[in-house]
Tab-separated table of C-alpha atoms in Angstrom:
chain	number	residue	atom	x	y	z
A	1	MET	CA	0.000	0.000	0.000
A	2	LEU	CA	2.834	2.394	0.848
A	3	GLU	CA	4.641	1.853	-2.450
A	4	ALA	CA	1.414	2.125	-4.441
A	5	SER	CA	0.571	5.431	-2.757
A	6	LEU	CA	3.932	6.945	-3.716
A	7	THR	CA	3.332	6.173	-7.396
A	8	TYR	CA	-0.417	6.912	-7.355
A	9	LEU	CA	-0.262	10.471	-8.658
A	10	ARG	CA	2.861	9.908	-10.750
A	11	ASP	CA	1.178	7.150	-12.757
A	12	GLY	CA	-1.822	9.318	-13.634
A	13	ASP	CA	-2.539	10.412	-17.190
A	14	ASP	CA	-1.939	14.095	-16.402
A	15	ALA	CA	0.253	13.917	-13.311
A	16	VAL	CA	2.354	17.008	-14.026
A	17	THR	CA	-0.609	19.302	-14.630
A	18	THR	CA	-2.405	17.997	-11.548
A	19	ALA	CA	0.669	18.417	-9.351
A	20	VAL	CA	1.290	21.944	-10.649
A	21	ILE	CA	-2.303	23.048	-10.065
A	22	GLY	CA	-2.381	21.450	-6.629
A	23	GLY	CA	0.922	23.028	-5.620
A	24	LEU	CA	-0.170	26.465	-6.806
A	25	LEU	CA	-3.409	26.149	-4.868
A	26	LEU	CA	-1.473	25.243	-1.723
A	27	LEU	CA	0.768	28.262	-2.270
A	28	ALA	CA	-2.358	30.408	-2.337
A	29	SER	CA	-3.993	28.550	0.573
A	30	PRO	CA	-3.847	31.583	2.910
A	31	LEU	CA	-6.646	32.959	0.734
A	32	VAL	CA	-8.841	30.086	2.118
A	33	ILE	CA	-10.705	29.290	-1.112
A	34	PRO	CA	-7.664	27.578	-2.714
A	35	SER	CA	-7.250	25.392	0.369
A	36	ILE	CA	-10.907	24.388	0.142
A	37	LEU	CA	-10.357	23.423	-3.496
A	38	VAL	CA	-7.421	21.245	-2.439
A	39	LEU	CA	-9.661	19.571	0.145
A	40	GLY	CA	-12.194	19.000	-2.615
A	41	TYR	CA	-9.548	17.302	-4.734
A	42	LEU	CA	-8.466	15.095	-1.831
A	43	THR	CA	-12.123	14.186	-1.339
A	44	ARG	CA	-12.252	13.029	-4.957
A	45	VAL	CA	-9.135	10.936	-4.383
A	46	LEU	CA	-10.803	9.336	-1.353
A	47	ARG	CA	-13.963	8.591	-3.315
A	48	ARG	CA	-12.224	7.137	-6.347
A	49	THR	CA	-9.789	4.916	-4.491
A	50	ALA	CA	-12.535	3.674	-2.183
A	51	ASP	CA	-14.551	2.712	-5.265
A	52	GLY	CA	-11.623	0.816	-6.772
A	53	ASP	CA	-10.663	3.424	-9.374
A	54	ASP	CA	-6.914	4.042	-9.111
A	55	GLU	CA	-6.776	6.719	-11.802
A	56	PRO	CA	-6.095	10.096	-10.101
A	57	PRO	CA	-8.863	12.642	-10.689
A	58	PHE	CA	-8.369	15.842	-12.643
A	59	PHE	CA	-8.911	19.360	-11.426
A	60	GLY	CA	-12.186	20.338	-13.037
A	61	GLU	CA	-15.871	20.955	-12.371
A	62	TRP	CA	-14.740	23.582	-9.926
A	63	GLY	CA	-18.150	24.249	-8.418
A	64	GLU	CA	-18.590	20.635	-7.395
A	65	LEU	CA	-14.969	20.545	-6.247
A	66	PHE	CA	-15.579	23.553	-4.009
A	67	VAL	CA	-18.692	21.985	-2.474
A	68	ASP	CA	-16.796	18.776	-1.720
A	69	GLY	CA	-14.038	20.841	-0.157
A	70	LEU	CA	-16.500	22.771	1.999
A	71	LYS	CA	-17.912	19.522	3.348
A	72	ALA	CA	-14.443	18.225	4.172
A	73	PHE	CA	-13.505	21.548	5.762
A	74	ALA	CA	-16.624	21.529	7.946
A	75	VAL	CA	-15.879	18.028	9.236
A	76	ALA	CA	-12.198	18.717	9.923
A	77	PHE	CA	-13.034	22.044	11.570
A	78	VAL	CA	-15.540	20.530	13.969
A	79	TYR	CA	-13.140	17.801	15.050
A	80	SER	CA	-10.424	20.394	15.636
A	81	LEU	CA	-12.807	22.408	17.826
A	82	LEU	CA	-13.064	19.720	20.519
A	83	PRO	CA	-9.645	20.282	22.125
A	84	LEU	CA	-9.988	24.041	21.667
A	85	ALA	CA	-13.298	23.959	23.527
A	86	VAL	CA	-11.634	22.152	26.439
A	87	VAL	CA	-8.852	24.731	26.576
A	88	ALA	CA	-11.363	27.581	26.467
A	89	ALA	CA	-13.346	25.988	29.302
A	90	ALA	CA	-10.136	25.586	31.323
A	91	VAL	CA	-9.288	29.257	30.842
A	92	ALA	CA	-12.783	30.274	31.942
A	93	VAL	CA	-12.613	28.082	35.060
A	94	SER	CA	-9.124	29.319	35.849
A	95	LEU	CA	-10.189	32.936	35.677
A	96	SER	CA	-13.215	32.278	37.825
A	97	ALA	CA	-11.053	30.487	40.395
A	98	PHE	CA	-9.214	33.694	41.180
A	99	VAL	CA	-12.537	35.397	41.820
A	100	VAL	CA	-14.279	32.621	43.739
A	101	VAL	CA	-11.356	31.663	45.967
A	102	PRO	CA	-10.704	34.735	48.098
A	103	GLY	CA	-7.295	35.539	49.497
A	104	THR	CA	-6.704	36.084	53.160
A	105	GLY	CA	-5.741	39.404	54.598
A	106	ASP	CA	-2.034	38.701	54.207
A	107	GLY	CA	-2.565	37.076	50.798
A	108	GLY	CA	-1.222	33.728	52.047
A	109	ALA	CA	-3.322	30.565	52.266
A	110	GLY	CA	-6.204	31.795	50.109
A	111	THR	CA	-3.878	32.885	47.320
A	112	PHE	CA	-1.993	29.590	47.456
A	113	LEU	CA	-5.255	27.627	47.352
A	114	GLY	CA	-6.447	29.589	44.340
A	115	THR	CA	-3.158	29.151	42.499
A	116	PHE	CA	-3.095	25.434	43.288
A	117	ALA	CA	-6.678	24.969	42.035
A	118	VAL	CA	-5.878	26.835	38.829
A	119	GLY	CA	-2.782	24.703	38.293
A	120	ILE	CA	-4.759	21.478	38.675
A	121	VAL	CA	-7.473	22.679	36.300
A	122	VAL	CA	-4.948	23.747	33.668
A	123	LEU	CA	-3.038	20.460	33.969
A	124	VAL	CA	-6.160	18.292	33.651
A	125	ALA	CA	-7.539	20.394	30.793
A	126	GLY	CA	-4.218	20.193	28.978
A	127	LEU	CA	-4.187	16.406	29.237
A	128	VAL	CA	-7.815	16.164	28.097
A	129	ALA	CA	-7.126	18.514	25.180
A	130	LEU	CA	-4.107	16.415	24.184
A	131	VAL	CA	-6.135	13.204	24.256
A	132	LEU	CA	-8.959	14.789	22.261
A	133	SER	CA	-6.454	16.115	19.723
A	134	LEU	CA	-5.015	12.638	19.219
A	135	VAL	CA	-8.494	11.129	18.966
A	136	GLY	CA	-9.472	13.793	16.443
A	137	LEU	CA	-6.383	13.114	14.336
A	138	TYR	CA	-7.185	9.417	14.368
A	139	VAL	CA	-10.903	9.680	13.589
A	140	THR	CA	-10.877	12.562	11.099
A	141	PRO	CA	-9.629	10.520	8.079
A	142	ALA	CA	-12.450	8.016	8.612
A	143	ALA	CA	-14.957	10.848	8.925
A	144	LEU	CA	-13.696	12.476	5.722
A	145	ALA	CA	-13.854	9.140	3.908
A	146	ALA	CA	-17.425	8.606	5.099
A	147	VAL	CA	-18.462	12.024	3.788
A	148	ALA	CA	-16.646	11.455	0.489
A	149	ASP	CA	-18.363	8.098	0.137
A	150	SER	CA	-21.918	9.251	0.773
A	151	GLY	CA	-21.770	12.988	0.104
A	152	ARG	CA	-23.554	13.639	3.409
A	153	VAL	CA	-21.798	15.753	6.041
A	154	GLY	CA	-23.762	14.052	8.799
A	155	ASP	CA	-22.012	10.762	8.085
A	156	GLY	CA	-18.806	12.359	9.297
A	157	PHE	CA	-20.309	12.513	12.783
A	158	ALA	CA	-22.083	9.137	12.872
A	159	VAL	CA	-20.332	8.039	16.065
A	160	GLY	CA	-21.654	4.482	16.082
A	161	THR	CA	-20.702	3.812	12.481
A	162	LEU	CA	-17.289	5.451	12.770
A	163	TRP	CA	-16.540	3.568	15.981
A	164	GLY	CA	-17.023	0.298	14.132
A	165	VAL	CA	-14.504	1.489	11.537
A	166	VAL	CA	-11.745	3.067	13.616
A	167	THR	CA	-11.544	0.098	15.986
A	168	LYS	CA	-10.576	-2.263	13.167
A	169	ARG	CA	-6.944	-3.288	12.808
A	170	ALA	CA	-7.032	-2.601	9.068
A	171	TYR	CA	-7.962	1.030	9.733
A	172	ALA	CA	-5.163	1.439	12.288
A	173	THR	CA	-2.679	0.009	9.783
A	174	GLY	CA	-3.903	2.321	7.019
A	175	TRP	CA	-3.858	5.337	9.346
A	176	ILE	CA	-0.282	4.660	10.425
A	177	THR	CA	0.803	4.197	6.805
A	178	ALA	CA	-0.818	7.480	5.779
A	179	ALA	CA	0.759	9.219	8.781
A	180	VAL	CA	4.193	7.927	7.759
A	181	VAL	CA	3.722	9.386	4.267
A	182	VAL	CA	2.652	12.775	5.654
A	183	LEU	CA	5.537	12.854	8.137
A	184	ALA	CA	8.013	11.877	5.409
A	185	GLY	CA	6.654	14.712	3.297
A	186	ALA	CA	7.042	17.114	6.216
A	187	LEU	CA	10.646	15.967	6.669
A	188	ALA	CA	11.345	16.532	2.980
A	189	ILE	CA	9.803	19.996	3.229
A	190	GLY	CA	12.079	20.772	6.162
A	191	VAL	CA	15.134	19.766	4.160
A	192	LEU	CA	14.048	21.773	1.121
A	193	SER	CA	13.313	24.860	3.216
A	194	VAL	CA	17.050	25.195	3.814
A	195	VAL	CA	17.191	26.673	0.311
A	196	PRO	CA	15.620	30.133	0.517
A	197	VAL	CA	12.474	30.804	-1.513
A	198	LEU	CA	12.921	28.102	-4.163
A	199	GLY	CA	13.190	25.376	-1.523
A	200	THR	CA	10.054	26.609	0.201
A	201	ILE	CA	8.136	26.684	-3.077
A	202	ALA	CA	9.323	23.181	-3.978
A	203	GLY	CA	8.278	22.021	-0.526
A	204	VAL	CA	4.691	23.062	-1.222
A	205	PHE	CA	4.536	20.762	-4.246
A	206	VAL	CA	6.036	17.948	-2.183
A	207	GLN	CA	3.353	18.600	0.418
A	208	PHE	CA	0.601	18.262	-2.179
A	209	TYR	CA	2.103	15.020	-3.485
A	210	ALA	CA	2.280	13.614	0.062
A	211	LEU	CA	-1.314	14.638	0.853
A	212	VAL	CA	-2.587	12.929	-2.306
A	213	ALA	CA	-0.645	9.776	-1.461
A	214	ALA	CA	-2.050	9.778	2.076
A	215	ALA	CA	-5.590	10.325	0.764
A	216	ALA	CA	-5.172	7.351	-1.575
A	217	ILE	CA	-4.109	5.177	1.364
A	218	VAL	CA	-7.148	6.263	3.367
A	219	GLY	CA	-9.401	5.564	0.380
A	220	TRP	CA	-8.016	2.060	-0.089
A	221	THR	CA	-8.357	1.471	3.647
A	222	TRP	CA	-11.943	2.726	3.639
A	223	ALA	CA	-12.771	0.226	0.902
A	224	ASP	CA	-11.769	-2.553	3.312
A	225	VAL	CA	-13.353	-1.246	6.502
A	226	ARG	CA	-16.398	0.794	5.528
A	227	PRO	CA	-19.750	-0.447	6.820
A	228	VAL	CA	-21.617	-2.715	4.467
A	229	ALA	CA	-25.073	-1.406	3.743
A	230	THR	CA	-27.698	-4.011	4.408
A	231	GLU	CA	-30.898	-3.829	2.450
A	232	PRO	CA	-34.080	-4.775	4.261
A	233	PRO	CA	-35.406	-8.185	3.233
A	234	GLU	CA	-38.193	-8.145	0.701
A	235	PRO	CA	-41.569	-9.004	2.186
A	236	GLU	CA	-42.770	-12.478	1.389
A	237	PRO	CA	-45.723	-12.589	-0.993
A	238	ALA	CA	-49.032	-13.151	0.702
A	239	GLU	CA	-50.269	-16.719	0.516
A	240	ARG	CA	-53.119	-17.287	-1.871
A	241	PRO	CA	-56.252	-18.684	-0.340
A	242	ALA	CA	-56.877	-22.269	-1.144
A	243	VAL	CA	-59.561	-22.795	-3.759
């Protein structure tokens, strides 16, 4: 799977054009819309590979591409909000602790108690936020694949269905493989960034290539682990009355 992912985009009919467009969009990603278009392309990669089509998609039908990207962005954004919400709650509790826990006249025991309580809250919230961040990183590819497969954003938050997917060994193996590709791409970007300007620009194209390879891995993994739709049994025909 790893080797196939590294040649996935290269073996496409129009690999150079696709890589150039994708890299240019990533360069312009601070403008938001280009990054959404890249997410739309990755969604197409997920959908095609999950359906057994190993031909990389083209950049085209931009309206549909943008809609697919918006769906993927919404799912990824919501999952990223979970740890941020915990941190925000910790900050709110910490601030309130200074108000609720009064200090003594000499500012001794009461101040210490308030500081200690704030420290505990911050520590616990930090650990919870870290765990939620790791969970989000692990679940998000499955959620994006589910949305790419069905086209429904709600499927990205179907906890019961996703739980049955992410707890499978095949999904864990695919996730780790995709993570290795992304990390290798990040390492390559770090090496290229040593060269001013040109190295940074080249790194963006490497990043796009790595993201496409990782998306292909997730798509192939989703094909193996996605829930099988079961159709309700057809009702038996009513028995004819005996003549």
